[in-house]
GROMACS .gro file of C-alpha atoms in nm:
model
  385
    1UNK     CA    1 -14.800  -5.649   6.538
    2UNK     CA    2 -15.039  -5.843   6.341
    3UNK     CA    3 -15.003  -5.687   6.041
    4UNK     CA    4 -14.583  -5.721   6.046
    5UNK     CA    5 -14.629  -6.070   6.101
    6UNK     CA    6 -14.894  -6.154   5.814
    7UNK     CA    7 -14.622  -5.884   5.567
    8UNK     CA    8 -14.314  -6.105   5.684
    9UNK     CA    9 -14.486  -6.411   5.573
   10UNK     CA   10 -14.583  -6.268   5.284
   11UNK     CA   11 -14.232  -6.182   5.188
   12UNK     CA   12 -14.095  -6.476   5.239
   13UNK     CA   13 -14.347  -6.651   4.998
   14UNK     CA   14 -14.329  -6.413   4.733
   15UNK     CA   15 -14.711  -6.337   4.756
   16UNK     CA   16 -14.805  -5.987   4.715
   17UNK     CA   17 -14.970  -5.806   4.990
   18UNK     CA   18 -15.290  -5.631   4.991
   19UNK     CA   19 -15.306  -5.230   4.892
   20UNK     CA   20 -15.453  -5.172   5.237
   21UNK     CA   21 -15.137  -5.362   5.362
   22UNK     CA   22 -14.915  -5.152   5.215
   23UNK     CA   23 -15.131  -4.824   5.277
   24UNK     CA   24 -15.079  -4.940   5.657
   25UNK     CA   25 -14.696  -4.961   5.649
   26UNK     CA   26 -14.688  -4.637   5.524
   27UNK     CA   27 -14.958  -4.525   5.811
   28UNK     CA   28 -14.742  -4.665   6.109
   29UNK     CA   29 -14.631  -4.442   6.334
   30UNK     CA   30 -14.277  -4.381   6.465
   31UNK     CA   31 -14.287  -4.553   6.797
   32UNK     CA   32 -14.342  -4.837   6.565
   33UNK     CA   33 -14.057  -4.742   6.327
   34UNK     CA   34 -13.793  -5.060   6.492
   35UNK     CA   35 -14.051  -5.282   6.448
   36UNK     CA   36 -14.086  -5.204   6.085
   37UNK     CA   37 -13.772  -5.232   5.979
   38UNK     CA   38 -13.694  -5.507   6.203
   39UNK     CA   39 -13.955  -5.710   5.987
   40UNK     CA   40 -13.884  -5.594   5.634
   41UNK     CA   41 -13.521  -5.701   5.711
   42UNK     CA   42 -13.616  -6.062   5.746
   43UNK     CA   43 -13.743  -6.033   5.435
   44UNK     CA   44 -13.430  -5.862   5.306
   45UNK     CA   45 -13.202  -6.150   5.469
   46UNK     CA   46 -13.392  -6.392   5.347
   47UNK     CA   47 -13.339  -6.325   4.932
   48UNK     CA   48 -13.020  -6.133   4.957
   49UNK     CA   49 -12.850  -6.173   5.318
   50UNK     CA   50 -12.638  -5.916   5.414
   51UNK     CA   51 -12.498  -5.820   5.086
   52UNK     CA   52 -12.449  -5.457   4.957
   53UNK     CA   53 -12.430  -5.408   4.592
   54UNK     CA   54 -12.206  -5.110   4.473
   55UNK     CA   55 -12.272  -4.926   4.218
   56UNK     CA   56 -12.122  -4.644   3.971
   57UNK     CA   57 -12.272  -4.381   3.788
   58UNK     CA   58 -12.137  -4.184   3.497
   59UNK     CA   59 -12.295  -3.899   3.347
   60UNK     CA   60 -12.221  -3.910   3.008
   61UNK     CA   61 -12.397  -3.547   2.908
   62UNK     CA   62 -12.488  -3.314   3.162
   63UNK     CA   63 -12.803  -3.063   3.160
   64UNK     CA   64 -12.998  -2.899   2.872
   65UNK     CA   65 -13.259  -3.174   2.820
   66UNK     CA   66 -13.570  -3.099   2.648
   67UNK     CA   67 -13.827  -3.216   2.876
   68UNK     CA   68 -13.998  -3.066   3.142
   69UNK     CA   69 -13.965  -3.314   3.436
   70UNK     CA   70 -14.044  -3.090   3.757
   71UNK     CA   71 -13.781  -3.276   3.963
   72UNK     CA   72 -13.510  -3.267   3.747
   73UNK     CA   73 -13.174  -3.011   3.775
   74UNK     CA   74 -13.122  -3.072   3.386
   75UNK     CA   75 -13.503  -3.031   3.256
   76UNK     CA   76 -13.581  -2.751   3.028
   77UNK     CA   77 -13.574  -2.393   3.168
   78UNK     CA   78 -13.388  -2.513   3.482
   79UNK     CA   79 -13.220  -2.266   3.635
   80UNK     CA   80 -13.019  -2.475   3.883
   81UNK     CA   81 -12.617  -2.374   3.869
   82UNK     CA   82 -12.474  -2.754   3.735
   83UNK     CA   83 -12.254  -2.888   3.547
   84UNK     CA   84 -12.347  -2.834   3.181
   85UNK     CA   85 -12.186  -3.051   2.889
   86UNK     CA   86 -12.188  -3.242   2.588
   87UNK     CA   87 -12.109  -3.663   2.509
   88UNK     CA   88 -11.812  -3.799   2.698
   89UNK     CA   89 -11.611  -3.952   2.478
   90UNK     CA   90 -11.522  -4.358   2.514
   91UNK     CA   91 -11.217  -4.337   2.660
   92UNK     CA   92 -11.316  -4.028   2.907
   93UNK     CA   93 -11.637  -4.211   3.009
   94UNK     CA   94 -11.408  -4.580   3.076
   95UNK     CA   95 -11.205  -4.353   3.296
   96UNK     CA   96 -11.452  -4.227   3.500
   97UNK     CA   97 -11.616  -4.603   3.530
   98UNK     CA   98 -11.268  -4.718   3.659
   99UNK     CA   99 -11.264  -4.479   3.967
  100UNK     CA  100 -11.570  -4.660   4.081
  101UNK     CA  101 -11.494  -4.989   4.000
  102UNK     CA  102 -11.176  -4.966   4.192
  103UNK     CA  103 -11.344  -4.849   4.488
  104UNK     CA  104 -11.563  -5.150   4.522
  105UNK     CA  105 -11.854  -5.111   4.262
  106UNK     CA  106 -11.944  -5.430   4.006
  107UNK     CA  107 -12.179  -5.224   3.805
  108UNK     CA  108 -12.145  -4.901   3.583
  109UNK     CA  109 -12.459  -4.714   3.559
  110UNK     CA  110 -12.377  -4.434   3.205
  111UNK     CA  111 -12.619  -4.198   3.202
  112UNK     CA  112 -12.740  -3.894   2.907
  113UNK     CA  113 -13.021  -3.625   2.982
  114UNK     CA  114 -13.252  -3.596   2.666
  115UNK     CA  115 -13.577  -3.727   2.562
  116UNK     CA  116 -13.405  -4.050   2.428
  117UNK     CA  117 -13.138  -4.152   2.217
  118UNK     CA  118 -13.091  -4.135   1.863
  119UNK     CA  119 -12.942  -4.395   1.598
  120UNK     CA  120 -12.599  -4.177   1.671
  121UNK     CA  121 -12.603  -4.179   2.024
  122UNK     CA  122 -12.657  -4.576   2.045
  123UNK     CA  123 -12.367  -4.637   1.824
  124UNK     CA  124 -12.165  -4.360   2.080
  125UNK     CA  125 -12.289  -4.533   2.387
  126UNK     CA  126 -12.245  -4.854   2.249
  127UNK     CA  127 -11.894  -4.761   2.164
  128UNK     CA  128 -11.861  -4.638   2.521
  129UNK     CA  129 -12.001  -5.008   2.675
  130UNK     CA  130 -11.760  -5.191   2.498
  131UNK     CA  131 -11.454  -4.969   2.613
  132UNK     CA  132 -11.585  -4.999   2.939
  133UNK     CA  133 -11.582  -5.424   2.895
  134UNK     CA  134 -11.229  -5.430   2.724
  135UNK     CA  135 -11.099  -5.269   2.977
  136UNK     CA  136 -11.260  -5.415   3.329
  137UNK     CA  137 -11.320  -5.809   3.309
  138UNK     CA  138 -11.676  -5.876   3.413
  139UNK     CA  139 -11.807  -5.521   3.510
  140UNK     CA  140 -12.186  -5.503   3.402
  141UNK     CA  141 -12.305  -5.217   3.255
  142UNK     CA  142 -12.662  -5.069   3.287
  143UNK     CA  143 -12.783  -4.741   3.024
  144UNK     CA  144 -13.027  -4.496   3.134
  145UNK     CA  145 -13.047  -4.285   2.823
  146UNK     CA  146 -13.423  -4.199   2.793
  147UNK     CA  147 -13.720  -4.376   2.567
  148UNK     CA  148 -13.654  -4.593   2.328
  149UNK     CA  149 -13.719  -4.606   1.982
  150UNK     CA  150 -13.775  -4.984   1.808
  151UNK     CA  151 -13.477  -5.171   1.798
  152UNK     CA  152 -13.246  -4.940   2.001
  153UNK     CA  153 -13.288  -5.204   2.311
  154UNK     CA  154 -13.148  -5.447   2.124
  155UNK     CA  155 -12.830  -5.279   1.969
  156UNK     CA  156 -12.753  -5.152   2.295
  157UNK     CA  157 -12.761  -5.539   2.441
  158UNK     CA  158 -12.556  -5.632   2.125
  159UNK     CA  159 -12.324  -5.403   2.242
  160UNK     CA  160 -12.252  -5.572   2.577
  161UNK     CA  161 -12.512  -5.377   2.801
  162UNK     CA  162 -12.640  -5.623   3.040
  163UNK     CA  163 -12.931  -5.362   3.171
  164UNK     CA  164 -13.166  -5.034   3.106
  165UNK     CA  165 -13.262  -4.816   3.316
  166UNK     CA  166 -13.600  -4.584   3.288
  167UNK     CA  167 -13.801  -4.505   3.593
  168UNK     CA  168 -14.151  -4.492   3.638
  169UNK     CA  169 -14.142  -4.225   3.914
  170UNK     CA  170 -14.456  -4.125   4.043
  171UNK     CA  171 -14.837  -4.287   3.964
  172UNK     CA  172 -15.018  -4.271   3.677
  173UNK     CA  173 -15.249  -4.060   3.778
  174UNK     CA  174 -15.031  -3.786   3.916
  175UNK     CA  175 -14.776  -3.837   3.626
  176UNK     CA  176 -14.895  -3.529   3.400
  177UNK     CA  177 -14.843  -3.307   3.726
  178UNK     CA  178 -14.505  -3.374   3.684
  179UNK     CA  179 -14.389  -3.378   3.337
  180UNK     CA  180 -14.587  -3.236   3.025
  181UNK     CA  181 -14.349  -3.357   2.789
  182UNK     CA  182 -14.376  -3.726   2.756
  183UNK     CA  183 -14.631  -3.973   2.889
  184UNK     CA  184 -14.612  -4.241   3.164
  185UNK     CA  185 -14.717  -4.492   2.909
  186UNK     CA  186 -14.411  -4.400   2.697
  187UNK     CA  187 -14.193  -4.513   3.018
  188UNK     CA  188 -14.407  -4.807   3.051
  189UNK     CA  189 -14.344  -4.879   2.686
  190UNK     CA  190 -13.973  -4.816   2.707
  191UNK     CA  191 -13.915  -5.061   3.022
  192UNK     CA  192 -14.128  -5.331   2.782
  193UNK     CA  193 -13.887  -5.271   2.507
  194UNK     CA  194 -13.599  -5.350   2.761
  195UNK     CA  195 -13.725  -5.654   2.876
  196UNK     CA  196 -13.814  -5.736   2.525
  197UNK     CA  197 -13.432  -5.734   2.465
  198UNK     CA  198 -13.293  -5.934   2.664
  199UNK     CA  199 -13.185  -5.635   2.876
  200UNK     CA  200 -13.226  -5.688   3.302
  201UNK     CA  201 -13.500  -5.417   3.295
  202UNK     CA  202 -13.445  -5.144   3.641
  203UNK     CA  203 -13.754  -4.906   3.706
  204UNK     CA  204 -13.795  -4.722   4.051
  205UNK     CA  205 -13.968  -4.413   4.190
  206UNK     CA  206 -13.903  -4.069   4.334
  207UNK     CA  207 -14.086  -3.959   4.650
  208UNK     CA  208 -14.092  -3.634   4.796
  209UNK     CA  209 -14.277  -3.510   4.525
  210UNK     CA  210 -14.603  -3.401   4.694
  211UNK     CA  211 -14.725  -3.757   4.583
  212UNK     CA  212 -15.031  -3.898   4.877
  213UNK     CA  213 -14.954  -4.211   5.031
  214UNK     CA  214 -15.190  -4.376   4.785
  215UNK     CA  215 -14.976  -4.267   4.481
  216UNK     CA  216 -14.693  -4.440   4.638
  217UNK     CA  217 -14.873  -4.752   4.639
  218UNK     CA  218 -14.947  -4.738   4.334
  219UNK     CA  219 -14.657  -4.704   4.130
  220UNK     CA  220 -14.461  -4.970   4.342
  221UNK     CA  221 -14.759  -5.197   4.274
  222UNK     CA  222 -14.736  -5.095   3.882
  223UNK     CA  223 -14.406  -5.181   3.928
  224UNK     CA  224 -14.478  -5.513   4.113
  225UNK     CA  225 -14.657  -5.555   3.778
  226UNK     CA  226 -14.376  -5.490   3.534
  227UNK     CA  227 -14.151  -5.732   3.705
  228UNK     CA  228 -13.776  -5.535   3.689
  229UNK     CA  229 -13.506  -5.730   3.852
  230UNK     CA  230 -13.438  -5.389   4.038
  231UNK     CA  231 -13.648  -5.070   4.167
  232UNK     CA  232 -13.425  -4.800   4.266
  233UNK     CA  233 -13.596  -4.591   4.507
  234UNK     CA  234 -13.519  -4.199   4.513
  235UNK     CA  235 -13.560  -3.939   4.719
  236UNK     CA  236 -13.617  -3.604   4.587
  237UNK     CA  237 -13.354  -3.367   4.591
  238UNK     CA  238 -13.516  -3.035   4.602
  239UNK     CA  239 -13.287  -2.829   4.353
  240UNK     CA  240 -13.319  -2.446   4.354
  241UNK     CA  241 -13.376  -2.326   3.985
  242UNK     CA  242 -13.678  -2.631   3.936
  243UNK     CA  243 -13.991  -2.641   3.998
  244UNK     CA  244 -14.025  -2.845   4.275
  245UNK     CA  245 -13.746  -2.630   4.504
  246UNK     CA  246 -13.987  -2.587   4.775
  247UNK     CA  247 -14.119  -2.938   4.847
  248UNK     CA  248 -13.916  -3.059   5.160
  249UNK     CA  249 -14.161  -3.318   5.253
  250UNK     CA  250 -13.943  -3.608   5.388
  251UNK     CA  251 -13.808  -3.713   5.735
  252UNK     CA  252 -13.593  -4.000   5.776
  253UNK     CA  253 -13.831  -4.204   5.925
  254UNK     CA  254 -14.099  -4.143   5.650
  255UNK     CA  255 -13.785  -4.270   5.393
  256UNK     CA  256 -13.767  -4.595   5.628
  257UNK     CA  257 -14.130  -4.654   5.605
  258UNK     CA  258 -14.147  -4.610   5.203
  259UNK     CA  259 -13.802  -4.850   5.185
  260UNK     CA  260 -14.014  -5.107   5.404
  261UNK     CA  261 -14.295  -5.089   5.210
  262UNK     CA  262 -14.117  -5.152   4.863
  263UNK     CA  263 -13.929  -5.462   5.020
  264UNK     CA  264 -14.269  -5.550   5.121
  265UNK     CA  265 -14.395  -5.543   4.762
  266UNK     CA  266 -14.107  -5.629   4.592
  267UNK     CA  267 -13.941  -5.872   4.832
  268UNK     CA  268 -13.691  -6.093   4.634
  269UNK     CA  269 -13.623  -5.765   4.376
  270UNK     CA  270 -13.318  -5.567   4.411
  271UNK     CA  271 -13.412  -5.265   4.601
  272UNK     CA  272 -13.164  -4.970   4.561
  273UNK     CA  273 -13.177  -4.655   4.772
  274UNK     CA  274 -13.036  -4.396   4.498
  275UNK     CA  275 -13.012  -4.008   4.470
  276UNK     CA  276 -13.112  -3.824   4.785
  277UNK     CA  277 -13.015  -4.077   5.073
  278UNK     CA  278 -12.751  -3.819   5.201
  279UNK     CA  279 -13.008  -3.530   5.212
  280UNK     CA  280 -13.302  -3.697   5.395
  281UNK     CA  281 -13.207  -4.036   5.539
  282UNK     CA  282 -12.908  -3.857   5.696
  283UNK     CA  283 -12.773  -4.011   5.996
  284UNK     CA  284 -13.023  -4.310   5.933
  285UNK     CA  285 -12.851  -4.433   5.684
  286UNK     CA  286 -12.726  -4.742   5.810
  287UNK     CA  287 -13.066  -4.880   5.895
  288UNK     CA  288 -13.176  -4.804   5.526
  289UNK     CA  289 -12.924  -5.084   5.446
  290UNK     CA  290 -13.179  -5.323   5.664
  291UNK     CA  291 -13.427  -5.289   5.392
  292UNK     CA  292 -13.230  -5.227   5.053
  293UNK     CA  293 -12.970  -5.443   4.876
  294UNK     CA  294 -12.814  -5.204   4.692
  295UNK     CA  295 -12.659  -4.842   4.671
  296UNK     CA  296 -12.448  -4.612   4.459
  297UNK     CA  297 -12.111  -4.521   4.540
  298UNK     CA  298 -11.949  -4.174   4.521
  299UNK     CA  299 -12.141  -3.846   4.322
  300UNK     CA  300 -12.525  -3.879   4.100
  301UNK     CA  301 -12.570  -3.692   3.816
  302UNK     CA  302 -12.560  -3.315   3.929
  303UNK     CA  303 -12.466  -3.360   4.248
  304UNK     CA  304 -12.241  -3.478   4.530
  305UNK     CA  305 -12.301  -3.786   4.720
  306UNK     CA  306 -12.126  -3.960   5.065
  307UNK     CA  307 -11.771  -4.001   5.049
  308UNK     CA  308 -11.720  -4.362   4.943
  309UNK     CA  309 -11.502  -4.443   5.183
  310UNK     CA  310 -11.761  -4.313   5.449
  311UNK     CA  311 -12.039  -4.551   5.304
  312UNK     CA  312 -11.751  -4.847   5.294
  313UNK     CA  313 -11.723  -4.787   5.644
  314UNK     CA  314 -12.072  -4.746   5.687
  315UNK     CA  315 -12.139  -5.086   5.527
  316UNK     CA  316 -11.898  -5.285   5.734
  317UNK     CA  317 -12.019  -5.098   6.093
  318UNK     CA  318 -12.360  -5.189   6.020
  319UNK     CA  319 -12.268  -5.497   6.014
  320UNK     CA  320 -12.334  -5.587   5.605
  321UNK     CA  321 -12.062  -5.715   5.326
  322UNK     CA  322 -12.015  -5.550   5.014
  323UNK     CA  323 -12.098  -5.789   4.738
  324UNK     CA  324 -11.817  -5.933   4.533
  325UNK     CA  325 -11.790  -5.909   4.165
  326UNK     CA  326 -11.785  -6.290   4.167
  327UNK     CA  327 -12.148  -6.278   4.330
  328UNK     CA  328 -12.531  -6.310   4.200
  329UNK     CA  329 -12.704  -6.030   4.319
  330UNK     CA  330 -13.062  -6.195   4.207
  331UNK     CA  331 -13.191  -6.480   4.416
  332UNK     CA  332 -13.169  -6.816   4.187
  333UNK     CA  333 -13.535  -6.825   4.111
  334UNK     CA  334 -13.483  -6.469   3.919
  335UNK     CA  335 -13.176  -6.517   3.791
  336UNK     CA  336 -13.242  -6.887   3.608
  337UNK     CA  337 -13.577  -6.698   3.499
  338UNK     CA  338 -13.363  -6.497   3.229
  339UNK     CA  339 -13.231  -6.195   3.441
  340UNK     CA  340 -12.897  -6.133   3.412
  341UNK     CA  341 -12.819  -6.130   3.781
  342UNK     CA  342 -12.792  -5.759   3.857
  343UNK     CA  343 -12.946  -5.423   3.758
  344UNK     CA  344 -12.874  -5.072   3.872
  345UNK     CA  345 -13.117  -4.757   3.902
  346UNK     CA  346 -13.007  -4.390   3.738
  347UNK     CA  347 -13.150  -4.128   3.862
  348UNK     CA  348 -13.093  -3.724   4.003
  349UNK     CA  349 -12.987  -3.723   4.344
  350UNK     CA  350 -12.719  -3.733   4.618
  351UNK     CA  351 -12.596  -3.471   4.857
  352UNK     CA  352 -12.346  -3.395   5.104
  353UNK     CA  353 -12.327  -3.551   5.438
  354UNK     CA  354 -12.369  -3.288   5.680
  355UNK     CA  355 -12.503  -3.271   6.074
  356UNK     CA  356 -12.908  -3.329   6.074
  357UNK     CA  357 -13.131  -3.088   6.263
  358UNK     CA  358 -13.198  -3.278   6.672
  359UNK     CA  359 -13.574  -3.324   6.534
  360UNK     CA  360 -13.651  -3.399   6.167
  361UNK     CA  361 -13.960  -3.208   6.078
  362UNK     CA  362 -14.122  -3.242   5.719
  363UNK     CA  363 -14.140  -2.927   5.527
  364UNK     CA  364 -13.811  -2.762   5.680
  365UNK     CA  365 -13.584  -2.685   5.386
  366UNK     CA  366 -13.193  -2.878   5.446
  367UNK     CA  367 -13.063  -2.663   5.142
  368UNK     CA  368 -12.735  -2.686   5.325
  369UNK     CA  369 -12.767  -3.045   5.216
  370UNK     CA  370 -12.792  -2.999   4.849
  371UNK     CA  371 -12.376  -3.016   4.719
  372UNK     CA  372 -12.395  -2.917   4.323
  373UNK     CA  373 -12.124  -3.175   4.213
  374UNK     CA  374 -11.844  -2.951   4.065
  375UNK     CA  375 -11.556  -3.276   4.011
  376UNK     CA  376 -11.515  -3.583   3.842
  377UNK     CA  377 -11.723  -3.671   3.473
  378UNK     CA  378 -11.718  -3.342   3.263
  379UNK     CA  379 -11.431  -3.216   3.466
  380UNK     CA  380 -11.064  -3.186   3.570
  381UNK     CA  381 -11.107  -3.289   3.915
  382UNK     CA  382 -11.078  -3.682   4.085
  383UNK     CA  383 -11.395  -3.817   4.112
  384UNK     CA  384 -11.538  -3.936   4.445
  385UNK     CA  385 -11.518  -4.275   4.462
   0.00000   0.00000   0.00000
């Protein structure tokens, strides 16, 4: 196919392809699905091999946030049955971050629901990052705590963080469809501040969201445009109790198509497949791992993810490594441009693995899918790690 051919090259120069390019990826049809992925993964192999980057994430405080994000299990007037409580303290939140780390992750992802921090919650988190550091030599730590106020970036890299986390999510245009409560510009604004800081910036998307085809394009080209070292890509978890409970809009195939089309746009940038992977990728899983670099290991935020031993196994039967603490996740042309090497995305999402329908069909609700996480951060039970 012409068109794989022209992206591959593309790719593997670093050039950016053309909307209509992109548009087309996402317009191919599944007899062409192989072939797809097949191409994207040369691009893969070629900036990051067949390394899998593991990461952790800790939810630091869980539910009652005061925004309205339609997606989100924790937004305001959420009805969704989760996990609901207040900061983590240091030593609780280091020994949640240790479960992961000793199953294979180099990167702790601490999360907080909320608008954004204030002075307090920097110096908590901050706290938090450096317990996290005393305790596991070179783990990297990435915050996802909201928007950022002027000079919060920069105490937070003080305090060890070596990333920040704060998606994009959907297109501009579409954005106020979603949430009310803040504007896209003030996520644009807070990823700026992050790079600003010295911080390896992470910004991704969520599909499933009723977005077109051309909204998808457009926030991974926006994204293009910021330049984060990483671009977590979600899909949406469909959460009874929120707004957007009814939109089952994704096949696996559909997921594989969006993947290729990020690696497409973002070739040499650490593409993560984050919350939802479980739920809608399914028994497809392994050939996500043709087209991203990077995944998280064990539960999300509100809910239950893959066994990590299942996607360790998973890892080494598809026949990729996990990457070693020791390793640059960032090709050398990032990384000696100021990146810090790694970055991780934080976002809703995850589910339990369960047996997938004989025909995937878009718009069928897999609510059997959807695990509320009820163990590990904000509870008495072992984490899954």
């Amino acid at each position: 196919m012409d068109l794989l051919n022209t992206l591959v090259d593309k790719g593997l120069r670093r050039e950016l392809p053309t909307r209509e390019e992109a548009l087309a990826v996402l317009a191919t049809s599944d007899d062409d699905l192989l072939d797809v992925v097949a191409a994207a993964g040369k691009v893969r192999r070629q900036w990051f091999g067949r390394r899998v980057k593991l990461n952790y994430l800790v939810n630091l405080k869980s539910g009652l946030c005061p925004e309205d994000c339609s997606y989100c299990s924790q937004r305001l007037g959420s009805k969704a049955d989760i996990l609901k409580y207040t900061w983590l303290k240091p030593d609780e939140a280091s020994q949640a971050a240790a479960a992961g780390l000793a199953g294979g992750a180099k990167r702790v992802c601490l999360v907080a629901s909320g608008r954004g921090p204030t002075d307090r919650d920097v110096d908590r988190v901050s706290q938090t990052i450096k317990a996290i550091k005393e305790q596991n030599e070179g783990v990297e730590v990435c915050a996802c705590l909201g928007l950022l106020s002027d000079g919060q970036a920069e105490r937070l890299r003080e305090a060890g963080a070596d990333a920040y986390n704060h998606n994009l999510n959907t297109s501009e245009s579409t954005y106020g469809d979603i949430t009310t409560t803040h504007t896209y510009a003030d996520r644009v604004d807070t990823v700026r501040k992050a790079h600003a800081a010295g911080l390896s910036a992470c910004s991704g998307l969520i599909a499933g969201m009723g977005e077109s085809d051309e909204d998808l394009v457009d926030v991974v080209f926006s994204l293009r445009e910021l330049d984060p070292d990483s671009v977590p890509v979600n899909f949406l978890i469909p959460f009874e109790g929120t707004p957007l409970a009814k939109e089952w809009n994704l096949t696996p195939q559909r997921c594989l198509r969006i993947l290729a089309m990020v690696r497409f746009v973002c070739p040499d940038v650490e593409v993560r497949i984050a919350g939802g992977r479980e739920v809608h990728l399914r028994t497809m899983q392994p050939l996500a791992l043709h087209l991203a670099n990077s995944i998280f290991l064990g539960d999300y935020l509100t809910s239950e993810g893959q066994a990590g031993k299942a996607d360790l196994e998973m890892i080494a039967d598809a026949g990729f490594e996990v990457e070693g603490a020791d390793q640059v996740t960032l090709p050398e042309h990032r990384s000696q441009a100021g990146a810090c090497g790694d970055t991780g995305g934080c976002h809703e999402g995850g589910g339990v693995c369960g047996p997938a329908p004989a025909v995937a069909v878009a718009g069928e609700p897999r609510t059997d899918l959807v695990a509320v996480r009820r163990r590990g951060a904000g509870t008495d039970l072992a984490p899954n790690a």
